[in-house]
Each structure stands twice: as C-alpha cells, then as structure tokens.
mmCIF file of C-alpha atoms in Angstrom:
data_model
loop_
_atom_site.group_PDB
_atom_site.id
_atom_site.type_symbol
_atom_site.label_atom_id
_atom_site.label_comp_id
_atom_site.label_asym_id
_atom_site.label_seq_id
_atom_site.Cartn_x
_atom_site.Cartn_y
_atom_site.Cartn_z
ATOM 1 C CA UNK T 171 21.353 6.600 17.402
ATOM 2 C CA UNK T 172 21.183 9.336 14.755
ATOM 3 C CA UNK T 173 22.760 11.827 17.177
ATOM 4 C CA UNK T 174 25.622 9.444 17.929
ATOM 5 C CA UNK T 175 26.288 8.973 14.202
ATOM 6 C CA UNK T 176 26.486 12.733 13.720
ATOM 7 C CA UNK T 177 28.879 13.044 16.637
ATOM 8 C CA UNK T 178 31.081 10.211 15.404
ATOM 9 C CA UNK T 179 31.322 11.825 11.983
ATOM 10 C CA UNK T 180 32.285 15.145 13.559
ATOM 11 C CA UNK T 181 35.162 13.640 15.505
ATOM 12 C CA UNK T 182 37.017 12.838 12.304
ATOM 13 C CA UNK T 183 36.348 16.026 10.358
ATOM 14 C CA UNK T 184 39.354 18.210 9.647
ATOM 15 C CA UNK T 185 38.308 21.161 7.496
ATOM 16 C CA UNK T 186 34.545 21.469 7.270
ATOM 17 C CA UNK T 187 34.068 24.319 9.732
ATOM 18 C CA UNK T 188 34.726 27.838 8.579
ATOM 19 C CA UNK T 189 37.121 30.108 10.404
ATOM 20 C CA UNK T 190 35.321 31.838 13.246
ATOM 21 C CA UNK T 191 35.222 35.615 13.563
ATOM 22 C CA UNK T 192 33.593 37.111 16.624
ATOM 23 C CA UNK T 193 30.858 39.357 15.238
ATOM 24 C CA UNK T 194 29.143 40.206 18.528
ATOM 25 C CA UNK T 195 30.638 43.699 18.561
ATOM 26 C CA UNK T 196 29.083 44.442 15.175
ATOM 27 C CA UNK T 197 25.448 45.616 14.751
ATOM 28 C CA UNK T 198 23.070 42.634 14.556
ATOM 29 C CA UNK T 199 21.579 41.678 11.230
ATOM 30 C CA UNK T 200 17.952 42.893 10.796
ATOM 31 C CA UNK T 201 15.411 40.535 12.345
ATOM 32 C CA UNK T 202 12.167 42.528 12.261
ATOM 33 C CA UNK T 203 10.421 43.083 15.586
ATOM 34 C CA UNK T 204 12.462 40.430 17.419
ATOM 35 C CA UNK T 205 13.361 40.873 21.059
ATOM 36 C CA UNK T 206 14.586 37.974 23.180
ATOM 37 C CA UNK T 207 12.068 36.734 25.737
ATOM 38 C CA UNK T 208 12.699 33.412 27.479
ATOM 39 C CA UNK T 209 16.102 31.828 26.958
ATOM 40 C CA UNK T 210 15.796 28.085 27.593
ATOM 41 C CA UNK T 211 18.494 25.398 27.287
ATOM 42 C CA UNK T 212 17.790 21.767 28.227
ATOM 43 C CA UNK T 213 20.259 18.857 28.285
ATOM 44 C CA UNK T 214 18.156 16.146 29.958
ATOM 45 C CA UNK T 215 18.512 13.670 27.056
ATOM 46 C CA UNK T 216 22.069 14.590 26.080
ATOM 47 C CA UNK T 217 24.316 11.850 24.648
ATOM 48 C CA UNK T 218 28.114 11.651 24.589
ATOM 49 C CA UNK T 219 30.383 9.616 22.337
ATOM 50 C CA UNK T 220 32.899 7.384 24.123
ATOM 51 C CA UNK T 221 35.954 9.311 22.847
ATOM 52 C CA UNK T 222 35.175 12.627 24.532
ATOM 53 C CA UNK T 223 35.875 14.725 27.566
ATOM 54 C CA UNK T 224 33.170 14.586 30.198
ATOM 55 C CA UNK T 225 30.886 17.621 30.638
ATOM 56 C CA UNK T 226 27.828 17.883 32.869
ATOM 57 C CA UNK T 227 24.414 18.886 31.587
ATOM 58 C CA UNK T 228 24.495 21.934 33.901
ATOM 59 C CA UNK T 229 27.726 23.120 32.278
ATOM 60 C CA UNK T 230 26.268 22.712 28.802
ATOM 61 C CA UNK T 231 23.016 24.470 29.663
ATOM 62 C CA UNK T 232 24.911 27.404 31.140
ATOM 63 C CA UNK T 233 27.270 27.668 28.146
ATOM 64 C CA UNK T 234 24.452 27.586 25.571
ATOM 65 C CA UNK T 235 22.255 30.063 27.479
ATOM 66 C CA UNK T 236 25.143 32.520 27.709
ATOM 67 C CA UNK T 237 25.838 32.254 23.970
ATOM 68 C CA UNK T 238 22.141 32.814 23.138
ATOM 69 C CA UNK T 239 21.941 35.821 25.479
ATOM 70 C CA UNK T 240 25.125 37.346 24.026
ATOM 71 C CA UNK T 241 23.833 37.089 20.462
ATOM 72 C CA UNK T 242 20.085 37.649 20.687
ATOM 73 C CA UNK T 243 20.192 40.125 23.564
ATOM 74 C CA UNK T 244 21.431 42.730 21.056
ATOM 75 C CA UNK T 245 18.041 42.875 19.296
ATOM 76 C CA UNK T 246 15.665 45.608 20.440
ATOM 77 C CA UNK T 247 12.433 44.858 18.603
ATOM 78 C CA UNK T 248 8.909 45.481 19.885
ATOM 79 C CA UNK T 249 7.843 41.856 20.309
ATOM 80 C CA UNK T 250 9.101 39.096 22.569
ATOM 81 C CA UNK T 251 10.104 35.717 21.185
ATOM 82 C CA UNK T 252 11.183 32.731 23.283
ATOM 83 C CA UNK T 253 14.069 30.526 22.160
ATOM 84 C CA UNK T 254 14.377 26.945 23.392
ATOM 85 C CA UNK T 255 17.408 24.789 22.634
ATOM 86 C CA UNK T 256 17.730 21.091 23.383
ATOM 87 C CA UNK T 257 21.313 19.846 23.682
ATOM 88 C CA UNK T 258 21.106 16.433 22.000
ATOM 89 C CA UNK T 259 24.734 15.300 22.090
ATOM 90 C CA UNK T 260 28.351 16.353 22.132
ATOM 91 C CA UNK T 261 31.930 15.238 21.642
ATOM 92 C CA UNK T 262 34.801 17.226 23.139
ATOM 93 C CA UNK T 263 38.152 16.275 21.636
ATOM 94 C CA UNK T 264 40.249 14.757 24.450
ATOM 95 C CA UNK T 265 43.952 15.371 25.059
ATOM 96 C CA UNK T 266 46.580 12.711 24.512
ATOM 97 C CA UNK T 267 45.031 11.347 21.282
ATOM 98 C CA UNK T 268 47.581 10.599 18.527
ATOM 99 C CA UNK T 269 47.827 13.443 16.049
ATOM 100 C CA UNK T 270 47.102 11.085 13.162
ATOM 101 C CA UNK T 271 43.498 10.819 14.398
ATOM 102 C CA UNK T 272 43.143 14.579 14.907
ATOM 103 C CA UNK T 273 39.654 14.404 16.518
ATOM 104 C CA UNK T 274 37.349 17.429 16.364
ATOM 105 C CA UNK T 275 34.781 18.678 18.846
ATOM 106 C CA UNK T 276 31.131 18.674 17.761
ATOM 107 C CA UNK T 277 27.762 19.619 19.252
ATOM 108 C CA UNK T 278 24.241 18.604 18.139
ATOM 109 C CA UNK T 279 21.282 20.776 19.191
ATOM 110 C CA UNK T 280 17.595 21.157 18.306
ATOM 111 C CA UNK T 281 16.157 24.701 18.276
ATOM 112 C CA UNK T 282 12.559 25.942 18.621
ATOM 113 C CA UNK T 283 11.043 29.443 18.774
ATOM 114 C CA UNK T 284 7.734 30.733 20.186
ATOM 115 C CA UNK T 285 5.728 33.924 19.807
ATOM 116 C CA UNK T 286 5.510 34.947 23.468
ATOM 117 C CA UNK T 287 2.316 37.054 23.204
ATOM 118 C CA UNK T 288 0.410 34.457 21.172
ATOM 119 C CA UNK T 289 1.876 31.516 23.083
ATOM 120 C CA UNK T 290 2.396 29.867 19.709
ATOM 121 C CA UNK T 291 5.290 27.800 18.437
ATOM 122 C CA UNK T 292 6.390 29.209 15.079
ATOM 123 C CA UNK T 293 8.288 26.236 13.639
ATOM 124 C CA UNK T 294 6.232 23.047 13.104
ATOM 125 C CA UNK T 295 9.215 20.795 13.879
ATOM 126 C CA UNK T 296 12.415 21.356 15.807
ATOM 127 C CA UNK T 297 15.399 22.452 13.735
ATOM 128 C CA UNK T 298 18.318 20.104 14.394
ATOM 129 C CA UNK T 299 21.763 21.600 13.846
ATOM 130 C CA UNK T 300 25.179 19.958 13.881
ATOM 131 C CA UNK T 301 27.822 22.395 15.147
ATOM 132 C CA UNK T 302 31.561 22.129 14.542
ATOM 133 C CA UNK T 303 34.432 24.045 16.105
ATOM 134 C CA UNK T 304 36.082 26.733 14.001
ATOM 135 C CA UNK T 305 39.317 26.169 12.144
ATOM 136 C CA UNK T 306 42.392 27.776 13.667
ATOM 137 C CA UNK T 307 46.023 27.053 14.382
ATOM 138 C CA UNK T 308 44.918 25.586 17.720
ATOM 139 C CA UNK T 309 42.335 23.198 16.285
ATOM 140 C CA UNK T 310 44.374 22.004 13.303
ATOM 141 C CA UNK T 311 46.197 19.530 15.550
ATOM 142 C CA UNK T 312 43.080 18.791 17.611
ATOM 143 C CA UNK T 313 41.536 21.178 20.123
ATOM 144 C CA UNK T 314 42.043 18.601 22.874
ATOM 145 C CA UNK T 315 45.768 19.257 22.673
ATOM 146 C CA UNK T 316 45.545 23.059 22.881
ATOM 147 C CA UNK T 317 42.252 23.959 24.626
ATOM 148 C CA UNK T 318 40.631 23.031 27.894
ATOM 149 C CA UNK T 319 37.066 21.766 28.180
ATOM 150 C CA UNK T 320 35.608 25.183 29.028
ATOM 151 C CA UNK T 321 37.104 26.802 25.933
ATOM 152 C CA UNK T 322 35.813 23.999 23.696
ATOM 153 C CA UNK T 323 32.276 24.357 25.092
ATOM 154 C CA UNK T 324 32.409 28.142 24.739
ATOM 155 C CA UNK T 325 33.410 27.857 21.079
ATOM 156 C CA UNK T 326 30.734 25.279 20.247
ATOM 157 C CA UNK T 327 28.024 27.263 22.085
ATOM 158 C CA UNK T 328 28.997 30.452 20.226
ATOM 159 C CA UNK T 329 28.746 28.617 16.894
ATOM 160 C CA UNK T 330 25.423 27.051 17.922
ATOM 161 C CA UNK T 331 23.839 30.446 18.700
ATOM 162 C CA UNK T 332 25.114 31.829 15.406
ATOM 163 C CA UNK T 333 23.655 28.844 13.506
ATOM 164 C CA UNK T 334 20.276 29.438 15.185
ATOM 165 C CA UNK T 335 20.431 33.090 14.100
ATOM 166 C CA UNK T 336 21.129 32.051 10.491
ATOM 167 C CA UNK T 337 18.147 29.699 10.632
ATOM 168 C CA UNK T 338 15.819 32.439 11.927
ATOM 169 C CA UNK T 339 16.975 34.751 9.123
ATOM 170 C CA UNK T 340 15.535 32.277 6.609
ATOM 171 C CA UNK T 341 12.047 32.946 8.091
ATOM 172 C CA UNK T 342 11.687 36.760 8.253
ATOM 173 C CA UNK T 343 7.883 36.390 8.026
ATOM 174 C CA UNK T 344 7.910 35.146 11.639
ATOM 175 C CA UNK T 345 9.111 38.585 12.745
ATOM 176 C CA UNK T 346 6.817 40.891 10.768
ATOM 177 C CA UNK T 347 9.059 41.091 7.696
ATOM 178 C CA UNK T 348 8.296 40.133 4.074
ATOM 179 C CA UNK T 349 9.083 36.477 3.346
ATOM 180 C CA UNK T 350 12.096 35.615 1.284
ATOM 181 C CA UNK T 351 11.426 35.212 -2.450
ATOM 182 C CA UNK T 352 10.779 31.646 -3.427
ATOM 183 C CA UNK T 353 13.641 29.917 -5.153
ATOM 184 C CA UNK T 354 12.789 28.715 -8.679
ATOM 185 C CA UNK T 355 12.152 24.998 -8.774
ATOM 186 C CA UNK T 356 14.895 24.498 -11.346
ATOM 187 C CA UNK T 357 17.577 25.767 -8.964
ATOM 188 C CA UNK T 358 16.411 23.819 -5.919
ATOM 189 C CA UNK T 359 18.594 20.737 -5.292
ATOM 190 C CA UNK T 360 16.627 17.505 -5.621
ATOM 191 C CA UNK T 361 15.845 15.974 -1.961
ATOM 192 C CA UNK T 362 14.089 13.029 -3.474
ATOM 193 C CA UNK T 363 16.784 12.381 -6.287
ATOM 194 C CA UNK T 364 14.452 13.604 -9.041
ATOM 195 C CA UNK T 365 16.300 14.230 -12.277
ATOM 196 C CA UNK T 366 15.518 17.340 -14.321
ATOM 197 C CA UNK T 367 14.326 16.413 -17.823
ATOM 198 C CA UNK T 368 16.787 17.404 -20.507
ATOM 199 C CA UNK T 369 15.441 19.283 -23.517
ATOM 200 C CA UNK T 370 15.453 17.219 -26.691
ATOM 201 C CA UNK T 371 18.112 18.309 -29.199
ATOM 202 C CA UNK T 372 16.882 20.345 -32.152
ATOM 203 C CA UNK T 373 16.352 18.275 -35.310
ATOM 204 C CA UNK T 374 19.267 18.449 -37.720
ATOM 205 C CA UNK T 375 18.393 18.996 -41.382
ATOM 206 C CA UNK T 376 19.926 16.280 -43.530
ATOM 207 C CA UNK T 377 20.455 17.016 -47.231
ATOM 208 C CA UNK T 378 18.888 14.319 -49.446
ATOM 209 C CA UNK T 379 21.387 12.090 -51.197
ATOM 210 C CA UNK T 380 20.697 11.845 -54.996
ATOM 211 C CA UNK T 381 19.791 8.385 -56.148
ATOM 212 C CA UNK T 382 22.369 6.683 -58.391
ATOM 213 C CA UNK T 383 21.124 4.245 -61.025
ATOM 214 C CA UNK T 384 22.988 0.984 -60.665
ATOM 215 C CA UNK T 385 22.680 -1.509 -63.569
ATOM 216 C CA UNK T 386 21.490 -4.848 -62.409
ATOM 217 C CA UNK T 387 22.714 -7.899 -64.315
ATOM 218 C CA UNK T 388 20.399 -10.856 -64.027
ATOM 219 C CA UNK T 389 22.045 -14.199 -64.704
ATOM 220 C CA UNK T 390 19.518 -16.808 -65.852
ATOM 221 C CA UNK T 391 19.518 -19.868 -63.755
ATOM 222 C CA UNK T 392 19.157 -23.103 -65.796
ATOM 223 C CA UNK T 393 16.122 -25.031 -64.854
ATOM 224 C CA UNK T 394 16.845 -28.334 -63.256
ATOM 225 C CA UNK T 395 15.488 -31.342 -65.239
ATOM 226 C CA UNK T 396 12.387 -32.725 -63.719
ATOM 227 C CA UNK T 397 12.269 -36.533 -63.953
ATOM 228 C CA UNK T 398 9.059 -37.813 -65.512
ATOM 229 C CA UNK T 399 7.074 -39.864 -63.157
ATOM 230 C CA UNK T 400 5.181 -42.699 -64.942
ATOM 231 C CA UNK T 401 1.494 -42.548 -64.303
ATOM 232 C CA UNK T 402 0.053 -46.016 -63.837
ATOM 233 C CA UNK T 403 -2.812 -46.697 -66.254
ATOM 234 C CA UNK T 404 -5.652 -48.664 -64.852
ATOM 235 C CA UNK T 405 -6.923 -51.266 -67.362
ATOM 236 C CA UNK T 406 -10.428 -50.523 -68.410
ATOM 237 C CA UNK T 407 -12.951 -53.173 -67.546
ATOM 238 C CA UNK T 408 -14.949 -54.274 -70.651
ATOM 239 C CA UNK T 409 -18.367 -55.724 -69.979
ATOM 240 C CA UNK T 410 -19.806 -58.137 -72.652
ATOM 241 C CA UNK T 411 -22.871 -56.745 -74.351
ATOM 242 C CA UNK T 412 -25.583 -59.487 -74.719
ATOM 243 C CA UNK T 413 -26.646 -60.106 -78.355
ATOM 244 C CA UNK T 414 -30.202 -59.257 -79.147
ATOM 245 C CA UNK T 415 -32.261 -62.049 -81.022
ATOM 246 C CA UNK T 416 -32.713 -61.315 -84.712
ATOM 247 C CA UNK T 417 -36.288 -61.609 -85.945
ATOM 248 C CA UNK T 418 -36.703 -64.009 -88.975
ATOM 249 C CA UNK T 419 -37.180 -62.276 -92.192
ATOM 250 C CA UNK T 420 -40.605 -62.991 -93.880
ATOM 251 C CA UNK T 421 -40.562 -65.392 -96.765
ATOM 252 C CA UNK T 422 -41.263 -63.528 -99.948
ATOM 253 C CA UNK T 423 -44.354 -64.613 -101.895
ATOM 254 C CA UNK T 424 -43.653 -65.187 -105.497
ATOM 255 C CA UNK T 425 -46.651 -64.862 -107.766
ATOM 256 C CA UNK T 426 -46.274 -66.689 -111.012
ATOM 257 C CA UNK T 427 -48.540 -65.434 -113.707
ATOM 258 C CA UNK T 428 -50.742 -67.949 -115.332
ATOM 259 C CA UNK T 429 -49.992 -68.734 -118.867
ATOM 260 C CA UNK T 430 -53.046 -68.922 -121.211
ATOM 261 C CA UNK T 431 -53.544 -70.202 -124.601
ATOM 262 C CA UNK T 432 -53.360 -67.569 -127.169
#
C-alpha cells in the first residue's frame, strides 16, 4: 500500500524532478575501491497504479540492469561489490490523458549492496528510493503524450541508477574511504518533531523609579450610636434571719445599810 501511495503522488507532480543531464561521459565521482560485481534487478513483487502503461517485469529488470551497468561499470576499484535492486512499483504516464491532469511517470525501487569477498550485506535495511522523470519540454505536457514506453522506462532507470550512486556516496566508509564528518545536531532536521530550546533573553536592567511622597488625608468616620441594651436585674432573694433568744438580765441586789442609833 505504501508503494501505491508513492506512485499515486508521483502521477500528479509537475516540477519536483530536476532537469536531467547525461553525465555518463564524464569521469565518475570517487567511490574508493569500488568495482561492480553482480548486477541484480528483481521485479517479482512489482506493483502498478491503474492509470499507467503496461510494462512487463522482464522489461523493467532489463532496463534497470542496463542503467546500473552503464553507471557503475565505469568504476575500476580493487574490490568487488554486488548491487541488488528490487523494483517495487511504477507508473508510466499514458497517452490520451487530458492535459489538465498532466500525469508524470514514477518508479519506486529498493537498493542493497554487498561486499562480494566477505559475502556481507553492508546496509542493515534496504534503501527505498522514489524516482521521478526529469523535467523537459517533452515532459511538461506529460511524457505519455511525447514519449513511448521504452523511452519512459529508460529515463526512470537512468535516474534510479544515479540515485543509488548518490546514496552510496553518503557511505564512503563502505569502500575504504574516511567516513563523512558528522553533521552537528543543531543543523540536523528534527525526524521526531523535537523543537530546539530557545535561549532565554538576557535580563534587561530597569532603572529604579524614585518614590514620591503622597500626602494621605484621613477623614474621620463618625461612630454610629450604639443603642443601650437594658440588662435585666434579677431580684435578690432575702432569707429571714431567725432571732436569737435574749438571756434575762440578772436582778441587781440592793444592799441597804443598817441604820444604828448614834
């Protein structure tokens, strides 16, 4: 399903592919001790979008193998490396489609490379590449209107081999060359949408504002009269005190002196 989505997107693209220049007559870019060993192209699981010219898997395998041989056969290193390419899907712009749609041809491949002497695969996972046709006066109105099927396949296969070469150039350590310098983390685009923290702005010095004495006028608030609440007085209970008996006073004894005769 992912391959079909890539192909469907490619059918509607108008200006994403760069103009093609045939560079096969120029000296190849340095690729260490690389020399092409096995050249394998497989199209057993190839998919095609409905709006496309029909092409057999044998035709695709032959076109891709020729493009790989033309490009990588120029290298004369001391060590053999095997290139395997799986043709995952394609869309060849058909003729007779209204110009307003302007469909484009597209090819999806997965590339792998092996060290022939060690019998070891160098890339842990296959490198999937989406290949578009180059921009030209012929393809601006849709290559299906100006090119036959063979020419479309030749162009896509050429671009596929060149894309594989660009991928291998990002791993010079596979071919006895020093690895590329690591890109600083700050300049690497975020794959997992991780935002780069922004440095906090430098503190700005603020001049102190002199205090201004402001007279405060206090207006007395008259106290509200508080109504007197009568306090009920509880009548005191008076208990009668019993009278104590008064003891009788003693009767005084009056002594009358005796009168004698003088």
